[in-house]
mmCIF file of C-alpha atoms in Angstrom:
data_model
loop_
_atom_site.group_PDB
_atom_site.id
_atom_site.type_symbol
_atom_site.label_atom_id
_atom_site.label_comp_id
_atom_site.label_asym_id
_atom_site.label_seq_id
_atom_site.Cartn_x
_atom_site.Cartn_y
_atom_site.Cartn_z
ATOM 1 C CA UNK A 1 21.910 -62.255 16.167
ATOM 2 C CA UNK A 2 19.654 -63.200 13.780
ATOM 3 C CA UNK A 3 16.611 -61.555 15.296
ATOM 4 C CA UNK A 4 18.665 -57.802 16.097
ATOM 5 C CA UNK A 5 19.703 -57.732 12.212
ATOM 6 C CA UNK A 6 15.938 -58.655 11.806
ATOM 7 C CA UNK A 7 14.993 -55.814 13.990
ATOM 8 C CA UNK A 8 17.517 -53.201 12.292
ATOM 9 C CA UNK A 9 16.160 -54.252 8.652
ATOM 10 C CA UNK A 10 12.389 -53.326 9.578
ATOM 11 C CA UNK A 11 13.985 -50.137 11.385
ATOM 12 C CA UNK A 12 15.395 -48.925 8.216
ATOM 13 C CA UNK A 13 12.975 -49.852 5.850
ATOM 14 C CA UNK A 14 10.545 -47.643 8.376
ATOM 15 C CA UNK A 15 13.012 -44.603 7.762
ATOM 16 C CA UNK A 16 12.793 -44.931 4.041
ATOM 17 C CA UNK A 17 9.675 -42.727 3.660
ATOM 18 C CA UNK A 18 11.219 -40.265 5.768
ATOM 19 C CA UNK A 19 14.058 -39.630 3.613
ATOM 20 C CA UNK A 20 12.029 -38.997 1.028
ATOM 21 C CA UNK A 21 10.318 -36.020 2.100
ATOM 22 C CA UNK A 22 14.083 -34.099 2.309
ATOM 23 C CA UNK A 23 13.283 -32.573 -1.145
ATOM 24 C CA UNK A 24 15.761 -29.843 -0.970
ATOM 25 C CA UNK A 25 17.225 -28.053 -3.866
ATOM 26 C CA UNK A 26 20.231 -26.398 -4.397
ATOM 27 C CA UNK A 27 19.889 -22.452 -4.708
ATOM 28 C CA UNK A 28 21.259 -22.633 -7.676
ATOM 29 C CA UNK A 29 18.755 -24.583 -8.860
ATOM 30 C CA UNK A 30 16.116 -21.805 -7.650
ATOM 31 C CA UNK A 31 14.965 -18.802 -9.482
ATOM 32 C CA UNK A 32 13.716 -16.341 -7.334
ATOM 33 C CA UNK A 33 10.787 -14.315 -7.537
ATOM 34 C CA UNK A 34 11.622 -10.011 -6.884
ATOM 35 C CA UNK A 35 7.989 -8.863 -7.598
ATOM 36 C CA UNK A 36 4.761 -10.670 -9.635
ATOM 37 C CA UNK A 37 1.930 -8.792 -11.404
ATOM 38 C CA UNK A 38 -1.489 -10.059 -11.867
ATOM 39 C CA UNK A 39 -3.736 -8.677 -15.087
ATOM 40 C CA UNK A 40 -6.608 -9.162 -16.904
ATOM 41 C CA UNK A 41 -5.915 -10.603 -20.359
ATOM 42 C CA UNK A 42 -9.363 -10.045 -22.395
ATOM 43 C CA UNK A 43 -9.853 -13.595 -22.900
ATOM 44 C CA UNK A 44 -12.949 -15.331 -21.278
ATOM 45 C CA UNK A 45 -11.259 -18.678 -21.368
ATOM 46 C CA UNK A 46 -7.811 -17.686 -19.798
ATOM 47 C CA UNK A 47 -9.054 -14.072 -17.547
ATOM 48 C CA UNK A 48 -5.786 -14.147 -15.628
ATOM 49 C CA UNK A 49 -2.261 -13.123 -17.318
ATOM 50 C CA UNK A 50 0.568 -13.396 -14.386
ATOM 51 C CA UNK A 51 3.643 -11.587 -14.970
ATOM 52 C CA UNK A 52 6.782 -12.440 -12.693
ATOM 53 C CA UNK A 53 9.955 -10.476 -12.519
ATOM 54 C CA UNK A 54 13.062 -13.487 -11.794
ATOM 55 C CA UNK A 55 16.390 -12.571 -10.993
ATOM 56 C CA UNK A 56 19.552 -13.879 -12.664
ATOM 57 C CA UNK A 57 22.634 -14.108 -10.312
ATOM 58 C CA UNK A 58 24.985 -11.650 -11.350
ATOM 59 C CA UNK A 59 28.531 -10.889 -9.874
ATOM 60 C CA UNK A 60 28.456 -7.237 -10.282
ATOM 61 C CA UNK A 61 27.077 -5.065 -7.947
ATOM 62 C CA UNK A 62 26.734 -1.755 -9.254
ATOM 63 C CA UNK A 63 23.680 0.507 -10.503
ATOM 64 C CA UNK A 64 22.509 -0.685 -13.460
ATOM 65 C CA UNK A 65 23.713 -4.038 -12.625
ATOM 66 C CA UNK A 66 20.921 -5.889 -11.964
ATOM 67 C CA UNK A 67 19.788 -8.312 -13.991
ATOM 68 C CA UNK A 68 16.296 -10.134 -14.553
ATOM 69 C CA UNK A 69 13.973 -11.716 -17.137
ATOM 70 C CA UNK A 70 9.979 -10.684 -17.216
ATOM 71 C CA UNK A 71 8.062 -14.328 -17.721
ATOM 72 C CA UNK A 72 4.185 -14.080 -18.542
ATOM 73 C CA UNK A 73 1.414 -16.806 -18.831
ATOM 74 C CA UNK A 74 -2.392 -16.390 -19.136
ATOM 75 C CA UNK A 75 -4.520 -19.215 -17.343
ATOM 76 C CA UNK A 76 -7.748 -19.193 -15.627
ATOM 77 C CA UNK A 77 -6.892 -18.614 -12.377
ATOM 78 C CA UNK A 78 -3.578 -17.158 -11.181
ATOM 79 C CA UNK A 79 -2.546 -20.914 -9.314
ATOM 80 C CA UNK A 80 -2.904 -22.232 -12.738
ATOM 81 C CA UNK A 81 -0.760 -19.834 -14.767
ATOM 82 C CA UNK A 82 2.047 -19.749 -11.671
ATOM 83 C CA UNK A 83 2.032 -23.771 -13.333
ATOM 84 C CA UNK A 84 2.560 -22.547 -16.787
ATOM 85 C CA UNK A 85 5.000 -20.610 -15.829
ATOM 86 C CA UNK A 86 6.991 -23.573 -14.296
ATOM 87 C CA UNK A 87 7.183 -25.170 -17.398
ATOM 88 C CA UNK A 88 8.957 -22.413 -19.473
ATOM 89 C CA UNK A 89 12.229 -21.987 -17.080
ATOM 90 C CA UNK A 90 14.919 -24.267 -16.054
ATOM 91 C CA UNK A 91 14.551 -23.788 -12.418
ATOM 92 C CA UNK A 92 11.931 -23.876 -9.211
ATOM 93 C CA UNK A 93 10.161 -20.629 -8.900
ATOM 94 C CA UNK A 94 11.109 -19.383 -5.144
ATOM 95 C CA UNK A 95 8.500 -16.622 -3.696
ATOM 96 C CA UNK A 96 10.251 -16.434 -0.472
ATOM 97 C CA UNK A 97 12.008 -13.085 -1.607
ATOM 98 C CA UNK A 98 9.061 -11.458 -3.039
ATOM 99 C CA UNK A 99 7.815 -8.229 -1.333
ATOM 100 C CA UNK A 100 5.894 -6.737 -4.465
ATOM 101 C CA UNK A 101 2.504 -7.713 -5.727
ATOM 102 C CA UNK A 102 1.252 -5.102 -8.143
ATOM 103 C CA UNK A 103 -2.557 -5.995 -9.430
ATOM 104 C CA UNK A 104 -3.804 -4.565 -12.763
ATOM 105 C CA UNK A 105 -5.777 -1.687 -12.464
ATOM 106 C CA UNK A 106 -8.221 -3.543 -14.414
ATOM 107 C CA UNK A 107 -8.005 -6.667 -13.049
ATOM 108 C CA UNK A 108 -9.691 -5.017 -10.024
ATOM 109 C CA UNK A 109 -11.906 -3.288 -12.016
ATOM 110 C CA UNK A 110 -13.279 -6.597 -13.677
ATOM 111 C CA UNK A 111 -12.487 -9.256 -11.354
ATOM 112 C CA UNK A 112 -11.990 -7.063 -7.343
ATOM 113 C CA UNK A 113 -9.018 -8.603 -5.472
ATOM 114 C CA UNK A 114 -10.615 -11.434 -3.836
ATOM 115 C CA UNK A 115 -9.191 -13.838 -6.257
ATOM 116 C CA UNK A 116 -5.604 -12.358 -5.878
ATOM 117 C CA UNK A 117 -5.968 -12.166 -2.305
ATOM 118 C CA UNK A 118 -7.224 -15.637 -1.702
ATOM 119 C CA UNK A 119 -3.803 -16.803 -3.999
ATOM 120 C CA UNK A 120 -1.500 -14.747 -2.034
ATOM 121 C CA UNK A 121 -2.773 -15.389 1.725
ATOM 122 C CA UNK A 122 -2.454 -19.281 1.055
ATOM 123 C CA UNK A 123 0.389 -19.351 -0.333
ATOM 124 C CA UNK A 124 2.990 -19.859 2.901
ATOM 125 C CA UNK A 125 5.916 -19.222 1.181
ATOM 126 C CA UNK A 126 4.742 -15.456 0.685
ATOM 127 C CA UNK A 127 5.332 -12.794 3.655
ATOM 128 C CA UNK A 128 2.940 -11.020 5.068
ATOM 129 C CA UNK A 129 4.890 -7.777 5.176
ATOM 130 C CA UNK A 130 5.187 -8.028 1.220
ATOM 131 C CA UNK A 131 3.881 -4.830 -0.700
ATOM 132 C CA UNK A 132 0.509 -4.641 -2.632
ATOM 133 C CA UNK A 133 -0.360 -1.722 -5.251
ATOM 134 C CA UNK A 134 -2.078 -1.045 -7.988
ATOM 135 C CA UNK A 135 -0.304 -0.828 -11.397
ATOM 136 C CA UNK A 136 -1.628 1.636 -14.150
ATOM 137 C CA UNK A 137 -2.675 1.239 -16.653
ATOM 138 C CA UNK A 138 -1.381 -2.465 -16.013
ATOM 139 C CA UNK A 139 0.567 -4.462 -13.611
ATOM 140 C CA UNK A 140 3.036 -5.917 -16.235
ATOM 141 C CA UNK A 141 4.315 -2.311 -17.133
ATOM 142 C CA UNK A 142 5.331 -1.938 -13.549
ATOM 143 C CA UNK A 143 7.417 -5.637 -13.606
ATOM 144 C CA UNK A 144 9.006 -5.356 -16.428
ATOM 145 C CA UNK A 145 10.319 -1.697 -15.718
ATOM 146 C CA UNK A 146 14.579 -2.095 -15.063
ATOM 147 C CA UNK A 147 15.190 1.375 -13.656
ATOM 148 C CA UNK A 148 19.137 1.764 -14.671
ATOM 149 C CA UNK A 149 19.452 2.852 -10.667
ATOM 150 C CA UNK A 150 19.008 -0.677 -9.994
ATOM 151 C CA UNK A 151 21.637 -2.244 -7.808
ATOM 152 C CA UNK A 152 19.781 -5.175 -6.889
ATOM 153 C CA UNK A 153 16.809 -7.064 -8.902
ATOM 154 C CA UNK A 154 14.202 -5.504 -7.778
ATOM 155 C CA UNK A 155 15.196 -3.382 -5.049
ATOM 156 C CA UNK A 156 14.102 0.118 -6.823
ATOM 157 C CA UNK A 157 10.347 -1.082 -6.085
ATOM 158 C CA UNK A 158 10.991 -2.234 -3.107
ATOM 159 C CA UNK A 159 12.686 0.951 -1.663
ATOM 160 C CA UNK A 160 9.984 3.046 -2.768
ATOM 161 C CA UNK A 161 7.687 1.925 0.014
ATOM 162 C CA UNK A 162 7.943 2.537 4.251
ATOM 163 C CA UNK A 163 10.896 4.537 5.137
ATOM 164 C CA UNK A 164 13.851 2.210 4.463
ATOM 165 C CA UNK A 165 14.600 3.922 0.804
ATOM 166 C CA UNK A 166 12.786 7.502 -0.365
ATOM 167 C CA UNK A 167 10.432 9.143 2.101
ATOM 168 C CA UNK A 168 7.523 9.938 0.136
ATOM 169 C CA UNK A 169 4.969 11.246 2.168
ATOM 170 C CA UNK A 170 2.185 10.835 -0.527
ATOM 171 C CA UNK A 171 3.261 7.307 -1.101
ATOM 172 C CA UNK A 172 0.659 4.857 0.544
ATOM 173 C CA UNK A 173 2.084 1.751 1.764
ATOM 174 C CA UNK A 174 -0.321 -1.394 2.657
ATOM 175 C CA UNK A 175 1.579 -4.343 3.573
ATOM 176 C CA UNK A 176 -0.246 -7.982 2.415
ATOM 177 C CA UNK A 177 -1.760 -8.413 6.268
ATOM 178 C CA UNK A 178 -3.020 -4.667 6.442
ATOM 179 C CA UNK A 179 -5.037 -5.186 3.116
ATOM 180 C CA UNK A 180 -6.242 -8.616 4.296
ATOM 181 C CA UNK A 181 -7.510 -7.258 7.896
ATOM 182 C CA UNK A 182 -8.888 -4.407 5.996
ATOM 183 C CA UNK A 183 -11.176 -6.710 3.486
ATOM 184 C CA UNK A 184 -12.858 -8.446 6.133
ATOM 185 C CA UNK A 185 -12.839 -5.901 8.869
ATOM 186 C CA UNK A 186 -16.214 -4.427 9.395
ATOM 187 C CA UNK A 187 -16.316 -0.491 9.233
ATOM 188 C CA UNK A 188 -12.830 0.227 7.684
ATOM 189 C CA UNK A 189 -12.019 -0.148 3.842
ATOM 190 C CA UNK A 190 -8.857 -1.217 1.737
ATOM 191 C CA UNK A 191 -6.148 1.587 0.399
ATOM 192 C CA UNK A 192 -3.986 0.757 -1.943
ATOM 193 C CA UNK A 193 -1.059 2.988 -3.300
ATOM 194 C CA UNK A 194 -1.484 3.269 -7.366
ATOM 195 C CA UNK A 195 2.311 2.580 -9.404
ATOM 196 C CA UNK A 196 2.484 3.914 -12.732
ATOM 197 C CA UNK A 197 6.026 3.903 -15.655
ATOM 198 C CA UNK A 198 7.158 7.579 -15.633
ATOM 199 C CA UNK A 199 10.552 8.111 -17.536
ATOM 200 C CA UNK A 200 12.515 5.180 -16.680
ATOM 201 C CA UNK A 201 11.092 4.946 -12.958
ATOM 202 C CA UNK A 202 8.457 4.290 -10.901
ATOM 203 C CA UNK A 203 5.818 7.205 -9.764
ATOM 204 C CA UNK A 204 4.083 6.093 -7.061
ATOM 205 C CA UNK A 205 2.034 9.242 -5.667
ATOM 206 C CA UNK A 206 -1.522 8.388 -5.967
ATOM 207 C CA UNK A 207 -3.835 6.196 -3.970
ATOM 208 C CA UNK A 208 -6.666 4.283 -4.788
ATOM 209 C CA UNK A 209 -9.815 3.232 -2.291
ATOM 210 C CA UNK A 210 -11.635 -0.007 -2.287
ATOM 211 C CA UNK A 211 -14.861 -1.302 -1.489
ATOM 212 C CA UNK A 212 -13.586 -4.123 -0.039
ATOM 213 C CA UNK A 213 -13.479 -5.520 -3.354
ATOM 214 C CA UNK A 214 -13.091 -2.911 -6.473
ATOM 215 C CA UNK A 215 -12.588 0.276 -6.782
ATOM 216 C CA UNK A 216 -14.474 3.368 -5.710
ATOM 217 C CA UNK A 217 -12.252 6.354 -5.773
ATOM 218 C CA UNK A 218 -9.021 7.469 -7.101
ATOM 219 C CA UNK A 219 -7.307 10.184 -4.815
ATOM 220 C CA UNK A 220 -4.592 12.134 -6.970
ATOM 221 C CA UNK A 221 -1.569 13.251 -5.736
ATOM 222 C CA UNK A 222 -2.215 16.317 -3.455
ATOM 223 C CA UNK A 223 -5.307 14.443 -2.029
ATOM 224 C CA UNK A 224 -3.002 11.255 -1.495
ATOM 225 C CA UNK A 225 -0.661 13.610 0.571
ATOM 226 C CA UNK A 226 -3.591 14.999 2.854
ATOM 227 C CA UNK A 227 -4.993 11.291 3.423
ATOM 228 C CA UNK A 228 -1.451 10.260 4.529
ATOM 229 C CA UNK A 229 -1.269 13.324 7.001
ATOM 230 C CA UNK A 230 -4.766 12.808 8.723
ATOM 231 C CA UNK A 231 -5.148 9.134 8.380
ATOM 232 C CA UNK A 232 -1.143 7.952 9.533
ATOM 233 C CA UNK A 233 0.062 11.076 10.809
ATOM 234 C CA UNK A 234 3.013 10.756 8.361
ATOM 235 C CA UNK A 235 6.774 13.020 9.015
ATOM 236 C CA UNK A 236 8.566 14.587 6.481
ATOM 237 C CA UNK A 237 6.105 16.315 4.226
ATOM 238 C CA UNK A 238 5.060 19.735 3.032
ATOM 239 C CA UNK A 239 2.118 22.135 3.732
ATOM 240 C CA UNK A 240 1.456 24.292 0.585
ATOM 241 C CA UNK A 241 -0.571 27.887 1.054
ATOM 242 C CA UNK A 242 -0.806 29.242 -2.154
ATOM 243 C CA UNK A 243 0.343 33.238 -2.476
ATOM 244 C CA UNK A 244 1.547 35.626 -5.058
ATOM 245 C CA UNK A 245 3.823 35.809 -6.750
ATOM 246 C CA UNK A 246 5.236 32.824 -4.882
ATOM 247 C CA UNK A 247 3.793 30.071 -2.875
ATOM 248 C CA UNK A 248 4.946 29.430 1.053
ATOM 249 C CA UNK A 249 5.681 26.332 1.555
ATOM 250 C CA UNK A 250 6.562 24.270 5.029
ATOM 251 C CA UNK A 251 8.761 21.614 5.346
ATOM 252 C CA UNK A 252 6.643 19.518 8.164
ATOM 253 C CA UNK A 253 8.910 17.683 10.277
ATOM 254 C CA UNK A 254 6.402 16.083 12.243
ATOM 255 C CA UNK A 255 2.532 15.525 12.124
ATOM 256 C CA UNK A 256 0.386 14.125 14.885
ATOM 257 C CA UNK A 257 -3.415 13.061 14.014
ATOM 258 C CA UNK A 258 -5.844 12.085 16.438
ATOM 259 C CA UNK A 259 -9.806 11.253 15.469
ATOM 260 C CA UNK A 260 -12.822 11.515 17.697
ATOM 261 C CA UNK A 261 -16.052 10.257 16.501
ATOM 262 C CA UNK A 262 -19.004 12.048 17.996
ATOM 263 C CA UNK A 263 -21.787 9.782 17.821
ATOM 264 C CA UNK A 264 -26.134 10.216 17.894
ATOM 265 C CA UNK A 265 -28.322 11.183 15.227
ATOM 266 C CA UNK A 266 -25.787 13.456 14.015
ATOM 267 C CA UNK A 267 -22.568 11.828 13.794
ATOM 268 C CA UNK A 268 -19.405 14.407 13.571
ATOM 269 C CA UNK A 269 -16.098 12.906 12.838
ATOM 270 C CA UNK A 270 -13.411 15.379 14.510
ATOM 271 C CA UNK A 271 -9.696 15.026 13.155
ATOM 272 C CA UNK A 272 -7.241 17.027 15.115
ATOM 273 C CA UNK A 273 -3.780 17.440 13.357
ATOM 274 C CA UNK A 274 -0.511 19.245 15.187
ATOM 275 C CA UNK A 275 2.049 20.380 12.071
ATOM 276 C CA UNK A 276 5.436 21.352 13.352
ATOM 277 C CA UNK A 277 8.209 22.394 10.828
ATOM 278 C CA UNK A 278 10.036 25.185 9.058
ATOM 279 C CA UNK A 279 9.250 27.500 6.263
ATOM 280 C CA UNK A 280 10.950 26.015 3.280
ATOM 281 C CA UNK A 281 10.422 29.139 0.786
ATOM 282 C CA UNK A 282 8.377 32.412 1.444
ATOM 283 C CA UNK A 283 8.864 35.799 0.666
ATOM 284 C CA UNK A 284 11.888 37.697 2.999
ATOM 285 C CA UNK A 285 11.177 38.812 6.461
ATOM 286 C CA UNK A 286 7.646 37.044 6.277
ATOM 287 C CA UNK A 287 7.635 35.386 9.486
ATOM 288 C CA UNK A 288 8.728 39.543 11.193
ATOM 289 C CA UNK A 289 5.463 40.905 9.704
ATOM 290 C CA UNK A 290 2.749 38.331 11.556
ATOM 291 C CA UNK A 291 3.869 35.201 12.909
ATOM 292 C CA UNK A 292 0.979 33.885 14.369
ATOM 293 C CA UNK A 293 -1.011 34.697 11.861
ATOM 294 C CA UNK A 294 0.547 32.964 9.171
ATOM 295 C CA UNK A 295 0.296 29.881 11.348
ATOM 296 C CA UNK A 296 -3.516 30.064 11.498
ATOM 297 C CA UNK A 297 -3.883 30.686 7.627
ATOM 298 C CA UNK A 298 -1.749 27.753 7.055
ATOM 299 C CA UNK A 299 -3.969 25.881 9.410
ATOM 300 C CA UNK A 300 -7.098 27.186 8.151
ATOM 301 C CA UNK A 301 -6.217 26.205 4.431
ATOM 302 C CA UNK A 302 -5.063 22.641 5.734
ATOM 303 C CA UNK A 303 -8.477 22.049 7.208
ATOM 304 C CA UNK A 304 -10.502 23.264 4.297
ATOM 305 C CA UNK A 305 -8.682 20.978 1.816
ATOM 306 C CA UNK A 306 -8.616 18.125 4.351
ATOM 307 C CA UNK A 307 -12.422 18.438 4.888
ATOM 308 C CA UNK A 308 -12.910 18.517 0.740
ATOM 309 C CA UNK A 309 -11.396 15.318 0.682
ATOM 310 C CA UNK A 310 -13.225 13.570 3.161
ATOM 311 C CA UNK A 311 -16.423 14.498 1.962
ATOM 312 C CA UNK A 312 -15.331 12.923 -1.737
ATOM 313 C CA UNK A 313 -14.193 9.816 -0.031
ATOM 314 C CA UNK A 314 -17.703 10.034 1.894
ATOM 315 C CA UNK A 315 -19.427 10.816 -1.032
ATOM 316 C CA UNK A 316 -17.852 7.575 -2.553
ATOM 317 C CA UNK A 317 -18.970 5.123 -0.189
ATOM 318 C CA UNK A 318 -15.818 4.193 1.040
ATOM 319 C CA UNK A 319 -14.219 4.367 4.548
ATOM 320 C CA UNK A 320 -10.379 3.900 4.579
ATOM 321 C CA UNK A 321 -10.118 5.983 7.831
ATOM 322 C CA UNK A 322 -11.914 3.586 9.846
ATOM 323 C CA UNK A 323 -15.286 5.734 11.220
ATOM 324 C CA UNK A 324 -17.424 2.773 10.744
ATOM 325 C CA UNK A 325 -14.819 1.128 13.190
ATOM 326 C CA UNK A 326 -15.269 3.741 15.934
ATOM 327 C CA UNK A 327 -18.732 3.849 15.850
ATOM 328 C CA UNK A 328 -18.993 0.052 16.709
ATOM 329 C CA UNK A 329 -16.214 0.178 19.304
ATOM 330 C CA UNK A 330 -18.619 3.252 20.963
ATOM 331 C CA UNK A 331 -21.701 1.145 20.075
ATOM 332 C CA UNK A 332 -20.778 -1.914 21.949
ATOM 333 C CA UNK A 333 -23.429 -5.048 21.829
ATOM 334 C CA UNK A 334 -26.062 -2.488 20.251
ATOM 335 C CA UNK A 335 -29.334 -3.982 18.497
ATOM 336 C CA UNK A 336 -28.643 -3.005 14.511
ATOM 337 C CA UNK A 337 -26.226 -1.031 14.969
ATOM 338 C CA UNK A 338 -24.216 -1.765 11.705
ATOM 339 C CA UNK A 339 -27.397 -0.950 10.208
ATOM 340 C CA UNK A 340 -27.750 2.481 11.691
ATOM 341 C CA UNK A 341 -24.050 3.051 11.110
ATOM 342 C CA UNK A 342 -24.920 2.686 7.263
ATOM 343 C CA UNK A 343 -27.713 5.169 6.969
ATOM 344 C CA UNK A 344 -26.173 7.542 9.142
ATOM 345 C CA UNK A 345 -22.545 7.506 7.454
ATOM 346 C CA UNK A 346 -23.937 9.450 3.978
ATOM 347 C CA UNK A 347 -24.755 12.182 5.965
ATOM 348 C CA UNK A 348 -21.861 12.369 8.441
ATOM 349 C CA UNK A 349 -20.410 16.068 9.104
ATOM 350 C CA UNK A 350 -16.148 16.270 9.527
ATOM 351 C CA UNK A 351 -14.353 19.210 10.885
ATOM 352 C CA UNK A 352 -10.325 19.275 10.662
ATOM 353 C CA UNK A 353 -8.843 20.870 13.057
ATOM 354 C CA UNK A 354 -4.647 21.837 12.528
ATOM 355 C CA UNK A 355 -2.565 23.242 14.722
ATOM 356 C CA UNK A 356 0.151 24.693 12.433
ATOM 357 C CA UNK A 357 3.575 25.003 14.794
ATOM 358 C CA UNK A 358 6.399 27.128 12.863
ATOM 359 C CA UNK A 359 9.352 26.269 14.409
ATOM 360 C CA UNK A 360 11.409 28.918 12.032
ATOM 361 C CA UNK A 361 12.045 30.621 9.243
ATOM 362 C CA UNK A 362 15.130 27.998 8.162
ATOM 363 C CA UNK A 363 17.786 30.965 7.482
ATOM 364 C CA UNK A 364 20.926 30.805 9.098
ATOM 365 C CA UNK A 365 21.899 34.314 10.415
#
């Protein structure tokens, strides 16, 4: 007897440690991230201001309801001022619900992203599928924006990305993994979509290109929109050809892009686009005049903008399409052939070619 109570003594005592590792906390004694933004603070000593956007449970549920409190702390490094921050609420920060990172445009113009990104890639309580932008002129005027439409903390951001809310088809969205396989891929270059305060909301219709590490180039909106059409192929947008008095506009239903990367001496990168869709506003009985030759006008304006931009992203040094990627999938074991890729890629030649489909004039008769 003596010897089993023995044995059941030393068998607890072994479990002790074990308990001790159940450190769960009650959600109500959580506050939970909705969306973080990183900036530069000016300061040599403390380089790093973090800015994070916590949501207060609420029991209404109704636009404008939302409610939230903006907490900032500058540190030197963005581990150390997630610390800080620790110490000025009442609660354990939670990041498990955070889709939005938005870094300060010049945070990446002093600093790059490789500091963010290292914080947010180790830290396993973020997602991978979380959102990463750009916010101009600084990431803490993007999280501390409450758009009145707000049902949920946070969700206005958050909806303004892939196609679950708004379908913005010169919206960029790069999930967390996409920009991380993107910085250390060789031959294809980071995109990130740029987030800016515009009258109680967020405007989110520009795009900016990376190095790998800062930025190069700055597309605007009508660039951002061609990018998203040739590089993704994206539904649901609009193909402008400018005519007086009024423009004609199609509504693109859907957009197929294809590229083919002829190699040699003479590199040409080929992008084939089919745009299908209906004619959204042009002058009456257009389309009874000359349909197919509206169609190739359309496409012939397409390609000449779409080849304008890609020589300015060229012409930048980036590569956000990938081309450097083809040409080392084609170029398979070769001696230097990263090298070559590099002096031959300033003087590479594109040609766009769309096939504009319209499907109709949209009238009903």
């Amino acid at each position: 007897m003596i010897l089993k109570r023995t044995l059941l003594l030393c068998l607890g005592l072994t479990m002790l440690p074990m308990l001790g590792g159940c450190q769960l906390k009650d959600i109500d004694k959580r506050y939970f991230v909705v969306s973080a933004g990183f900036d530069y603070s000016d300061n040599p000593a403390a380089p790093y201001r973090v800015s994070l956007r916590l949501a207060l449970p609420s029991s209404k549920i109704e636009e404008g309801g939302a409610m939230s409190v903006v907490q900032t702390a500058d540190a030197a490094s963005i581990a150390e001022a997630v610390r800080h921050l620790k110490s000025t609420v009442d609660k354990e920060l939670e990041f498990g619900h955070c889709r939005e990172f938005i870094l300060g445009r010049k945070l990446i113009e002093k600093d790059g992203i490789d500091n963010s990104l290292q914080w947010l890639s180790r830290r396993r309580d973020i997602q991978s599928v979380s959102n990463v932008m750009v916010g101009d002129p600084d990431a803490y005027s993007v999280v501390s924006l409450k758009p009145k439409s707000e049902r949920y903390p946070g969700n206005s951001l958050f909806l303004s990305f892939g196609n679950e809310g708004t379908e913005a088809a010169n919206t960029v969205t790069t999930y967390l993994f996409d920009l991380y396989r993107r910085v250390y891929e060789t031959g294809l270059d980071p995109v990130l979509p740029v987030a800016n305060v515009f009258r109680d909301a967020y405007k989110i219709d520009r795009a900016a290109v990376l190095d790998k590490d800062k930025t190069r180039l700055f597309l605007d909106s009508d660039e951002t929109l061609l990018f998203n059409m040739t590089a993704f192929g994206v539904d649901n947008t609009i193909l402008v050809l400018p005519d007086k008095p009024l423009n004609i506009v199609l509504a693109a239903t859907h957009t197929t892009s294809k590229i083919n990367l002829k190699g040699g001496e003479d590199p040409v990168a080929i992008v084939n686009i089919r745009i299908e869709g209906f004619l959204e506003q042009s002058p009456p009985h257009l389309l009874e005049k000359d349909w197919g030759g509206l169609e190739r006008k359309m496409g012939k304006h397409f390609s000449e903008e779409a080849e304008r931009m890609l020589y300015k992203i060229r012409d930048a040094g980036v590569d956000p399409y990938g081309f450097g990627l083809h040409y080392l999938a084609d170029h398979h074991n070769a001696k230097g052939r990263w090298e070559k890729w590099k002096r031959l890629y300033p003087e590479i030649r594109f040609e766009v070619r769309a096939n504009v489909s319209i499907q109709g004039s949209g009238l009903i008769r």
